[in-house]
Tab-separated table of C-alpha atoms in Angstrom:
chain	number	residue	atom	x	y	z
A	1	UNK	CA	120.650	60.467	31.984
A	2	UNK	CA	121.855	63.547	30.157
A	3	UNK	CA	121.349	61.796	26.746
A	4	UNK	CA	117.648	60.820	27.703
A	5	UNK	CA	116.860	64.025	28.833
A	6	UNK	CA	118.093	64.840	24.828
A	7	UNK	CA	115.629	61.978	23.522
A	8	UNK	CA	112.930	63.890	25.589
A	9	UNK	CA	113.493	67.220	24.154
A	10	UNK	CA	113.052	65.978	20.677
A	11	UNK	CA	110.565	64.099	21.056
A	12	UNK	CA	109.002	66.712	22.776
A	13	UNK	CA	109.295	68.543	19.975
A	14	UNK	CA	108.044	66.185	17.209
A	15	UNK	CA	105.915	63.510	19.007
A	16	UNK	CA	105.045	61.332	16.061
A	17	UNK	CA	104.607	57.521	15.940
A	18	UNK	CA	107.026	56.957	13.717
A	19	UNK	CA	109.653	58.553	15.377
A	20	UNK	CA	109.078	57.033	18.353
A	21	UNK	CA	108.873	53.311	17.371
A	22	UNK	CA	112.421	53.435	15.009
A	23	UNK	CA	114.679	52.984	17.559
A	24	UNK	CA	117.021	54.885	20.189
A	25	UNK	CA	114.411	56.438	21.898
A	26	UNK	CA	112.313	55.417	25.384
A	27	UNK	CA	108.749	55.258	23.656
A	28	UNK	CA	107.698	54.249	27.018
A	29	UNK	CA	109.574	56.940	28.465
A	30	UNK	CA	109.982	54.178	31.832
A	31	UNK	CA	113.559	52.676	32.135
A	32	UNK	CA	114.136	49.000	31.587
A	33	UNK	CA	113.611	47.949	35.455
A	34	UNK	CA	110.155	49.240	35.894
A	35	UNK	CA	109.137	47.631	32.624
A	36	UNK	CA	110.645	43.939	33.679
A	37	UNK	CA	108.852	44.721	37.417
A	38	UNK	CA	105.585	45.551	35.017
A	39	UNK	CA	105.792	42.392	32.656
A	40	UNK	CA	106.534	40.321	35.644
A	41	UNK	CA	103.471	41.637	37.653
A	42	UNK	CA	101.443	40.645	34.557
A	43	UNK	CA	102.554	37.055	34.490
A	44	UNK	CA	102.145	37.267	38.368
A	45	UNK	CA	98.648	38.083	38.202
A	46	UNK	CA	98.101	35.330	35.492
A	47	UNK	CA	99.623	32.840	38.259
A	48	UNK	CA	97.047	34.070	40.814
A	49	UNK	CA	94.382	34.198	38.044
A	50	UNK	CA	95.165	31.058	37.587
A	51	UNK	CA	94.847	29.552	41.477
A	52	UNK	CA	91.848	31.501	41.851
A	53	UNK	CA	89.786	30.464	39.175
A	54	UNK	CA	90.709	26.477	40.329
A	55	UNK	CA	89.663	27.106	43.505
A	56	UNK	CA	85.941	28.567	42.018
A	57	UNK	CA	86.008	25.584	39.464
A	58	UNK	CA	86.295	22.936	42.343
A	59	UNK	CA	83.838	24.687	44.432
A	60	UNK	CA	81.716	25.260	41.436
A	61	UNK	CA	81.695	21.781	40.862
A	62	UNK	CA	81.543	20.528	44.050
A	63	UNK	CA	78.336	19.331	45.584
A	64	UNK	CA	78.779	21.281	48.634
A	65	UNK	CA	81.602	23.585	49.812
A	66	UNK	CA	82.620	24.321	53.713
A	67	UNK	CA	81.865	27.497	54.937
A	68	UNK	CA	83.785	27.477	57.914
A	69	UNK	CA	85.167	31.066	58.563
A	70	UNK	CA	83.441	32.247	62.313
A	71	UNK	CA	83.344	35.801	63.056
A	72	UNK	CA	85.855	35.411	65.779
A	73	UNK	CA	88.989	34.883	65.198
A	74	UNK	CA	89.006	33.989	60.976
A	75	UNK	CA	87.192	37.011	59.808
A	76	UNK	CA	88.562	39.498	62.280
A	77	UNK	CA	91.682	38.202	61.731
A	78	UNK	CA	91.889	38.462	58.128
A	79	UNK	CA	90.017	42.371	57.863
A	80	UNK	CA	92.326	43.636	59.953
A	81	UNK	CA	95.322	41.894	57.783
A	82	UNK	CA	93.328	43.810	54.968
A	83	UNK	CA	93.908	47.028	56.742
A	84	UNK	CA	97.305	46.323	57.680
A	85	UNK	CA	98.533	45.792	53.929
A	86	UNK	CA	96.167	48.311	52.756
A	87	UNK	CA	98.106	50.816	54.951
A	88	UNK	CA	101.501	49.077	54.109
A	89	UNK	CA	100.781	50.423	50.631
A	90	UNK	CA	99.742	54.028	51.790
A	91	UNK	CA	103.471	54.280	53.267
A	92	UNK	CA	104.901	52.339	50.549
A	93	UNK	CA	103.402	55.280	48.307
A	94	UNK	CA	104.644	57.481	50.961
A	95	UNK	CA	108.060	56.167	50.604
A	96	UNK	CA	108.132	56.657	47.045
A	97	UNK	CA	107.140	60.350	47.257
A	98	UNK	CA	109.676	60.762	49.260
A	99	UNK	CA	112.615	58.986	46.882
A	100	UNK	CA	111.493	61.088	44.103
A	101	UNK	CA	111.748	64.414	45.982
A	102	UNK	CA	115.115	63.378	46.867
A	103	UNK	CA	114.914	62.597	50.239
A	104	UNK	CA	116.337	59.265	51.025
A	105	UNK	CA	116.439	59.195	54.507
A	106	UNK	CA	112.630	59.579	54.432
A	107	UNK	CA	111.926	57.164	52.387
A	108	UNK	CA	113.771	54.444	54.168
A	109	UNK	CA	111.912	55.209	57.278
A	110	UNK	CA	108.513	55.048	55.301
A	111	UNK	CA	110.052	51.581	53.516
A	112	UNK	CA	110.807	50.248	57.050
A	113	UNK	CA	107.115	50.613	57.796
A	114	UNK	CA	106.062	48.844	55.436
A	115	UNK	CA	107.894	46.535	55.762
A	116	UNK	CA	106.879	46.530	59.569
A	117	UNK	CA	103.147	46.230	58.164
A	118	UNK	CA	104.718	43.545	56.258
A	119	UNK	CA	106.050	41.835	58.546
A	120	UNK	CA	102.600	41.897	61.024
A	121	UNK	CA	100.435	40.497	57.957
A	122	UNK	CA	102.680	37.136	58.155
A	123	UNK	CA	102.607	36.683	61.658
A	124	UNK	CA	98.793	37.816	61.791
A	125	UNK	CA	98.274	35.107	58.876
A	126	UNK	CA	100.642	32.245	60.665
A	127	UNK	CA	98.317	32.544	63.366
A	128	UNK	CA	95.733	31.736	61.649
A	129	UNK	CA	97.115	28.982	60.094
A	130	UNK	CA	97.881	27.474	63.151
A	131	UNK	CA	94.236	27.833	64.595
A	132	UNK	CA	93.127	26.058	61.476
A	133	UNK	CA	95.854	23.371	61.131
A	134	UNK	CA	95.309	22.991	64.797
A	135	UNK	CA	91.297	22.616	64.190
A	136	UNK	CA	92.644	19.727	61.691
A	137	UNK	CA	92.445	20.881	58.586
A	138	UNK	CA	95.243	19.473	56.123
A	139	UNK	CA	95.526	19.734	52.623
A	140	UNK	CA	94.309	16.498	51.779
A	141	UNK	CA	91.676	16.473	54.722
A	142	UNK	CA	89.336	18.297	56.768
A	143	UNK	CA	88.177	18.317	59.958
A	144	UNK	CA	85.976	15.902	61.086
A	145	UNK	CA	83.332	18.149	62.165
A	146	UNK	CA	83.875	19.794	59.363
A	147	UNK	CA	82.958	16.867	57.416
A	148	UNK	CA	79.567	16.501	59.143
A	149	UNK	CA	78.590	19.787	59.269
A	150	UNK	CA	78.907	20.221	55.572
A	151	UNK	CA	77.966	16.929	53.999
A	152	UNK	CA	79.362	15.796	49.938
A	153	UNK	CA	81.962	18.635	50.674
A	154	UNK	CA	85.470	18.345	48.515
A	155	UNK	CA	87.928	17.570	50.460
A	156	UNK	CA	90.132	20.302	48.413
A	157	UNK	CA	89.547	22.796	50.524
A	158	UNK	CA	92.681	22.676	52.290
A	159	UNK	CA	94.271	22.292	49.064
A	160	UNK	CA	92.979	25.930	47.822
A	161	UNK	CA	92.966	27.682	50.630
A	162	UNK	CA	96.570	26.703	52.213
A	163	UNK	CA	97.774	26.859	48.133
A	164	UNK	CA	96.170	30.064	47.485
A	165	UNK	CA	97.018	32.309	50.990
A	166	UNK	CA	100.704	30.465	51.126
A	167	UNK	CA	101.641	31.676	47.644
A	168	UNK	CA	100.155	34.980	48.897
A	169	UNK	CA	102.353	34.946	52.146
A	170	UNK	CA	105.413	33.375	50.334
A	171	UNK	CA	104.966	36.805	48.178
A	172	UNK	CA	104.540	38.789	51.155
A	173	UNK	CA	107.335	37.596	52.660
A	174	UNK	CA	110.070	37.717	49.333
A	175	UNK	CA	108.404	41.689	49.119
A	176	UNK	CA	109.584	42.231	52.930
A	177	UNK	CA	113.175	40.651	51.840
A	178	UNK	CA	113.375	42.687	48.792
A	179	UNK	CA	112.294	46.040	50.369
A	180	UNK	CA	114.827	45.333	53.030
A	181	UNK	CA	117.280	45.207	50.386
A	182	UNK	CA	116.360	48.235	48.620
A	183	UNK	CA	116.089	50.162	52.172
A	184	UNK	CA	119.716	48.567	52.789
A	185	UNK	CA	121.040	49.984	49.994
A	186	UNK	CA	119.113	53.450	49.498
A	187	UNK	CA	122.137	55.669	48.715
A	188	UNK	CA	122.655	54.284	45.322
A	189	UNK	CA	119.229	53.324	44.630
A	190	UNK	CA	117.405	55.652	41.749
A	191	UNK	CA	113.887	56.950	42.861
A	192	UNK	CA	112.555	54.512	39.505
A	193	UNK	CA	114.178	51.428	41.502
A	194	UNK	CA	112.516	52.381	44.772
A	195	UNK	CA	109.351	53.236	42.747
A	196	UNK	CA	109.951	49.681	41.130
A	197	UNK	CA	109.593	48.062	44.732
A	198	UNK	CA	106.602	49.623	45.235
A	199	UNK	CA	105.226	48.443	42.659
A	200	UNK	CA	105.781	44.586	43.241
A	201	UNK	CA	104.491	45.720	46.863
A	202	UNK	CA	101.461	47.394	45.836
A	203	UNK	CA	100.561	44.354	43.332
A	204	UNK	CA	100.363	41.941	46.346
A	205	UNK	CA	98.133	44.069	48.106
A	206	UNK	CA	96.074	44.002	45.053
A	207	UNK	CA	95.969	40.197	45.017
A	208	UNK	CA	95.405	40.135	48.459
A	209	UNK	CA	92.056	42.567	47.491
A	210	UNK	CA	90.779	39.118	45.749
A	211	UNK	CA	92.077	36.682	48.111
A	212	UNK	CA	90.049	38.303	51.228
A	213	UNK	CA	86.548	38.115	49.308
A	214	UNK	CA	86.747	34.988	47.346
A	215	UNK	CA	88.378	32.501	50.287
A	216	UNK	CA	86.738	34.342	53.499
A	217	UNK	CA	83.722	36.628	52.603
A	218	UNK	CA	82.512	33.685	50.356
A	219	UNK	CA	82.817	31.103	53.664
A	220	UNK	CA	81.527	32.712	56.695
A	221	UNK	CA	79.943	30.484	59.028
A	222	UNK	CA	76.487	31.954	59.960
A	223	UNK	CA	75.719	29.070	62.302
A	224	UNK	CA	78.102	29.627	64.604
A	225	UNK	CA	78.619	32.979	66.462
B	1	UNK	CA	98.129	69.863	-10.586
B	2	UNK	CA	97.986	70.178	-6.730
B	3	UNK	CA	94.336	70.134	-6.505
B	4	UNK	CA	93.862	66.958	-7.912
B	5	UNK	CA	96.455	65.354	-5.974
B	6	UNK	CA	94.120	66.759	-3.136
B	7	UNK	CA	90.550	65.642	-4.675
B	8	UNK	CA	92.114	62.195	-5.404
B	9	UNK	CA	92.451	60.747	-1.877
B	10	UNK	CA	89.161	61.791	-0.918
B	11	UNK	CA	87.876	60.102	-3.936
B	12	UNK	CA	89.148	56.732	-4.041
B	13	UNK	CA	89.254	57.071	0.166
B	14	UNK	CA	85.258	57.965	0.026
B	15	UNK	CA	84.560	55.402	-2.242
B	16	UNK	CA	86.334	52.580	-0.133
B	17	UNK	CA	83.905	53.955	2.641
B	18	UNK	CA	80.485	53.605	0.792
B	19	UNK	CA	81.845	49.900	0.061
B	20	UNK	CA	82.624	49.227	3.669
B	21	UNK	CA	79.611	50.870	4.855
B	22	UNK	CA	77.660	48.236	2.164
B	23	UNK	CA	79.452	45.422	3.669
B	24	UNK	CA	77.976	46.314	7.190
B	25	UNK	CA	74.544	46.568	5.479
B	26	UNK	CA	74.518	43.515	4.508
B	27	UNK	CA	76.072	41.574	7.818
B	28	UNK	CA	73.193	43.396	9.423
B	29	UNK	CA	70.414	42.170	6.568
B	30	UNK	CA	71.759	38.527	7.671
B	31	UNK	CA	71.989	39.058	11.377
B	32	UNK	CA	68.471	40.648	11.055
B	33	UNK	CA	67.392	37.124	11.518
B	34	UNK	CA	69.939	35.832	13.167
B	35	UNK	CA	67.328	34.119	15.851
B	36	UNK	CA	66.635	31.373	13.353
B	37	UNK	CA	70.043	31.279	11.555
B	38	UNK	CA	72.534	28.940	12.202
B	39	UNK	CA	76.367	28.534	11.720
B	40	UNK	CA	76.639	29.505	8.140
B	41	UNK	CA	74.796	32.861	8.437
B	42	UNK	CA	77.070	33.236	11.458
B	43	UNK	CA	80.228	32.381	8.750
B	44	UNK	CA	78.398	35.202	6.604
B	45	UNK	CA	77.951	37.900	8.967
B	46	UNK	CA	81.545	37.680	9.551
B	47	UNK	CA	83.024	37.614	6.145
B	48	UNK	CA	81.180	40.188	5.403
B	49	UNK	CA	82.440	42.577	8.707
B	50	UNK	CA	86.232	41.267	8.008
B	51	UNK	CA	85.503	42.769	4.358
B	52	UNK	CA	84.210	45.684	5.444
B	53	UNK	CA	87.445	46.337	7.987
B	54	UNK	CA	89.542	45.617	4.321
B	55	UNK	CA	87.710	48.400	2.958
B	56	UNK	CA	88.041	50.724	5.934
B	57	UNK	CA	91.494	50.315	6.682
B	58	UNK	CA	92.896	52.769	4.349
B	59	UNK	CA	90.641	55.491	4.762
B	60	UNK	CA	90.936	55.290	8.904
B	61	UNK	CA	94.469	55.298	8.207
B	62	UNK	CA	94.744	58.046	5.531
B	63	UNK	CA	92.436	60.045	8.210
B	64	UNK	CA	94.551	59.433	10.720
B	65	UNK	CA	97.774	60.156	9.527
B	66	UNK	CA	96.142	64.124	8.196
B	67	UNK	CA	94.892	63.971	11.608
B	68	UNK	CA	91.418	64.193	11.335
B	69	UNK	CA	90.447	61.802	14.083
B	70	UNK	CA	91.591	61.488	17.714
B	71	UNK	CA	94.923	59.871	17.945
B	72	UNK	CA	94.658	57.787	21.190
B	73	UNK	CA	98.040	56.799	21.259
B	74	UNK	CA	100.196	60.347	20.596
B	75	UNK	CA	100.448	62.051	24.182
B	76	UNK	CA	100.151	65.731	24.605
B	77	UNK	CA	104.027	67.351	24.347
B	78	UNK	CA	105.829	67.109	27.569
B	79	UNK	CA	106.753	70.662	28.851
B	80	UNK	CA	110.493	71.698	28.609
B	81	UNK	CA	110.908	70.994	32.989
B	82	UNK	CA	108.624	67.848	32.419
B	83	UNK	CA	110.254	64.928	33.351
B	84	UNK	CA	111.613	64.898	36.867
B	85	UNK	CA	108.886	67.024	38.123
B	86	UNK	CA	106.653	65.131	40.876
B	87	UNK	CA	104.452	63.105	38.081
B	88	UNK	CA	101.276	61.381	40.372
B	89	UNK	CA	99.208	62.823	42.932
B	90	UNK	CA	100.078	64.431	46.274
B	91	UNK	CA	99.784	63.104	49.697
B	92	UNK	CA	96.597	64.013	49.794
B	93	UNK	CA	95.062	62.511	46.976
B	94	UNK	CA	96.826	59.198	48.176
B	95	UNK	CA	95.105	59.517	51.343
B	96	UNK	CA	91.672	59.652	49.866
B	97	UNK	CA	92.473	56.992	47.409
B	98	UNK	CA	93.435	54.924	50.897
B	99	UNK	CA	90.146	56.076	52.561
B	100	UNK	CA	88.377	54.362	49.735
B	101	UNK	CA	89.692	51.496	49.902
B	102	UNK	CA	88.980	50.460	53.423
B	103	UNK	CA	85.281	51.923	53.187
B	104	UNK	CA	85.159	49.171	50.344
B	105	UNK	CA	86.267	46.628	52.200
B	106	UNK	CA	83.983	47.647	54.852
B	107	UNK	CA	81.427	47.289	52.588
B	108	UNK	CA	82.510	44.131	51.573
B	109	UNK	CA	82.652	42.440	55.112
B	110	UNK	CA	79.200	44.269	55.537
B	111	UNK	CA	77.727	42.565	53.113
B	112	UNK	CA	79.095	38.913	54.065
B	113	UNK	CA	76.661	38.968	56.677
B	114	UNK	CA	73.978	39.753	54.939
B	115	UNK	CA	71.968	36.279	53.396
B	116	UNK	CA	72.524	37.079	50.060
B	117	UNK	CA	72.187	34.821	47.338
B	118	UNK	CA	75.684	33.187	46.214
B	119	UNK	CA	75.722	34.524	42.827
B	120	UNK	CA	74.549	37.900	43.611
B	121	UNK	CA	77.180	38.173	46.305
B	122	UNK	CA	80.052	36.812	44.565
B	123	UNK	CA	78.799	39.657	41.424
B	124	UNK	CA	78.955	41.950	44.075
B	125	UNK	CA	81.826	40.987	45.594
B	126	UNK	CA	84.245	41.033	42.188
B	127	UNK	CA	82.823	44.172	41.290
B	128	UNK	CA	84.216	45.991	44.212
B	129	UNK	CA	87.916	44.228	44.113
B	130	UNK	CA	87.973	45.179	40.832
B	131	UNK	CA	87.025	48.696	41.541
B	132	UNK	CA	89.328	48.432	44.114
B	133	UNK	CA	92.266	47.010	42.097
B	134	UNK	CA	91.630	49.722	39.284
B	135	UNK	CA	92.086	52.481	41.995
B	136	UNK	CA	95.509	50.513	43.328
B	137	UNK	CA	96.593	50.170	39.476
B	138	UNK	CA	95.806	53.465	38.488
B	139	UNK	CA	96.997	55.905	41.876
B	140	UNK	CA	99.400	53.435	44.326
B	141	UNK	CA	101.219	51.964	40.903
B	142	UNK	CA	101.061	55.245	39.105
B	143	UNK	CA	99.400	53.617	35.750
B	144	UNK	CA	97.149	56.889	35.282
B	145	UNK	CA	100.197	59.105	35.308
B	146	UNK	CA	101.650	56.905	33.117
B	147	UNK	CA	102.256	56.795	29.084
B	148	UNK	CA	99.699	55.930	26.978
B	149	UNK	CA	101.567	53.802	24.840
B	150	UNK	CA	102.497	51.633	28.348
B	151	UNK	CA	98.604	51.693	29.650
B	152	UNK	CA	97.286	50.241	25.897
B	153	UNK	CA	100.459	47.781	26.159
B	154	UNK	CA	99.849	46.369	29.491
B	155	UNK	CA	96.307	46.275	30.484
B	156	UNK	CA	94.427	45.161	27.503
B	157	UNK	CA	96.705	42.527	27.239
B	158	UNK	CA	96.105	41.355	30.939
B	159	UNK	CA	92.018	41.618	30.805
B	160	UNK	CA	91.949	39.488	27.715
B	161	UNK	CA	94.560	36.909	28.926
B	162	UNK	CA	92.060	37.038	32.310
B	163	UNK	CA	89.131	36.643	30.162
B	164	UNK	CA	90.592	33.737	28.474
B	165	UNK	CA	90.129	31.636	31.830
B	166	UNK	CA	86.607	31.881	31.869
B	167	UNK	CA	85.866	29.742	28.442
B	168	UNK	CA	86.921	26.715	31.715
B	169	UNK	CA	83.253	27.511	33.895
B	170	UNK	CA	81.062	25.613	31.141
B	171	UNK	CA	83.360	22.343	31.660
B	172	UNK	CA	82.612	23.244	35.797
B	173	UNK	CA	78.921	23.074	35.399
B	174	UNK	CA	78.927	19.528	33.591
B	175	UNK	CA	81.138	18.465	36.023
B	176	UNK	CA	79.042	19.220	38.627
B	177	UNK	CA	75.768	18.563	36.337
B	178	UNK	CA	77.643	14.462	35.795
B	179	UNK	CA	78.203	14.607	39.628
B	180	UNK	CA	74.190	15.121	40.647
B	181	UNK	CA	73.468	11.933	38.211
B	182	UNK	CA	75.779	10.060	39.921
B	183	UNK	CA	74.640	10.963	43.600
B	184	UNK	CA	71.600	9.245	42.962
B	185	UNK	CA	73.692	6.077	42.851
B	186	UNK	CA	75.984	5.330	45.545
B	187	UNK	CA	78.801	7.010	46.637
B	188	UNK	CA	82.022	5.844	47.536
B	189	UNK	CA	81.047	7.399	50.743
B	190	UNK	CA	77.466	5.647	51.007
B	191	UNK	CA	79.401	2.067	50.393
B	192	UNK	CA	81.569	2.882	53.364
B	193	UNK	CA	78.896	3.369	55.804
């Protein structure tokens, strides 16, 4: 730590490229954690990317898509699972503040509500699996009114949306472990490594910001009630 | 002695520019009709741009290096107590930053009840996650408060490598252009019943 804080003063002093890029330095002055935790969310969001843009090629493709999401329960349920990880990432940032001014204590009680957030976005989410799986939708098939209702649709809806919100909720639920982990072992974790759990945290809400528009806003059922 | 060494540079360096500033000219003069051209004024247009970056290149850099443009990539000089000082905004800046986010998504949900059409909706729709995302990027994850060095390493690369996924729609729309033909005919589906 000492011997960064050196780097920092000279390169304080002469901040020129060249300096910077020959070696023995930090030239992104962020320690080698956070920048695996970075690179990793970037291949992350390519994975997502990737699900995503399937699911609008199939439905682009498709003759007809189900739209199948009633007010009550689906789209209640999933805005106020919005909420709830939106405000899991206000105390995650919370948390973080806290770490950095030194306070560890704080921050572990901020962590543990997140995770508590955390932990009410799965079981929100597993119920509405279970409403849907019991309606009888399957990844290979839909429901049979479903069927009717929206005639020539794919039957890869169950594919995308129980592919897309379970690698969501298996993320979710490896972020809960992980803060856990970090809250578990506060004492000797650095303010960059609780920062660093943030930031895995705060990219799943992000994903989540795509998730909630492209599977539910884009599928409400009108017809219904 | 010293004052040609100065008058040089700006010689040789102004004379590369007139030449890449010609090369331009002329990749406009062919994309002046570029309605009616085809692939080989296309081929043209950018030989003659990739020239004119040749000829640029050491002038921009020669101007850089003395300074005279803005050097997006050299950070102001951290102050002497800089680094473990509180970087990123307070509480309360956090709070607003939250605030906006849910009146976005209530936005959102508004609009999924109104009978827009699909495309409009779905424009409107990615426009605000990606507002969104940008605000959780640059405030929750810090990226703002950041180097610049780490924001030019990691997000260009991400929005091209994003960008790259669209060059798959155009295959979508034949796919779904092939499957209208074949509707007309029958169906797996039509057989059964």
């Amino acid at each position: 730590m000492a011997e960064a804080n050196v780097v920092m003063m000279r390169e304080a002093k002469a901040p020129s490229l060249a300096d910077e890029w020959s070696g023995g330095s930090f030239p992104y002055r962020i320690g080698h954690r956070k920048l695996g935790m970075w690179l990793f969310i970037m291949s992350d969001t390519l994975t997502f990317a990737a699900l995503l843009i399937a699911y609008s090629y199939v439905r682009f493709s498709s003759e007809n898509w189900p739209k199948p999401f009633p007010f009550f329960p689906s789209i209640i349920f999933s805005s106020v699972m919005t909420l709830v990880l939106l405000s899991s990432s206000l105390t995650m940032v919370f948390a973080v503040a806290a770490a950095k001014a030194g306070r560890k204590k704080k921050a572990r009680y901020w962590i543990l509500g997140t995770m508590f957030f955390g932990t009410a976005f799965i079981v929100l989410h597993g119920m509405e699996w279970s409403h849907l799986i019991h309606e009888g939708l399957y990844l290979n098939a839909l429901p049979a009114d479903w069927a009717e209702k929206f005639g020539g649709s794919s039957i890869l809806f169950g594919s995308t949306f129980f592919g897309i919100t379970g690698l969501h909720m298996f993320h979710v639920f490896t972020g809960v472990l992980y803060l856990g982990f970090v809250a578990l072992r506060i004492r000797k974790m650095t303010p960059e490594d609780v920062e660093t759990s943030g930031l895995y945290w705060h990219f799943v809400d992000l994903v989540w910001m795509f998730v909630f528009p492209l599977i539910y806003l884009m599928s409400i059922d009108f017809t219904g009630h | 002695m010293e004052q040609a060494n100065e008058k040089e540079p700006k010689l040789l360096n102004g004379i590369l520019i007139v030449l890449a500033l010609a090369a331009v000219g002329v990749a406009a003069m062919t994309a002046g009709d570029l309605l009616k051209a085809g692939t080989d004024d296309l081929f043209l247009i950018l030989v003659c741009l990739l020239l004119a970056v040749l000829f640029a290149v050491n002038p921009l850099l020669w101007a850089y290096r003395n300074g005279k443009i803005f050097q997006p990539l050299v950070d102001e000089p951290v102050e002497a107590h800089g680094h473990d000082e509180a970087h990123g905004g307070s509480n309360r800046e956090n709070l607003i930053i939250w605030g906006a986010l849910l009146a976005l998504t209530g936005i959102e949900i508004y609009l999924g009840y109104k009978h827009l059409n699909a495309i409009l909706m779905l424009s409107i729709l990615i426009g605000l996650s990606l507002i969104k995302a940008g605000l959780i990027v640059a405030y929750f994850m810090h990226m703002k408060f950041e180097r610049k060095t780490f924001i030019y390493t990691v997000i260009p690369t991400t929005i091209v490598l994003l960008c790259l996924f669209a060059i798959l729609f155009p295959d979508g729309r034949r796919l779904r252009d092939n499957r209208g033909v074949t509707s007309a005919m029958p169906t797996e589906a039509s057989v059964e019943k």
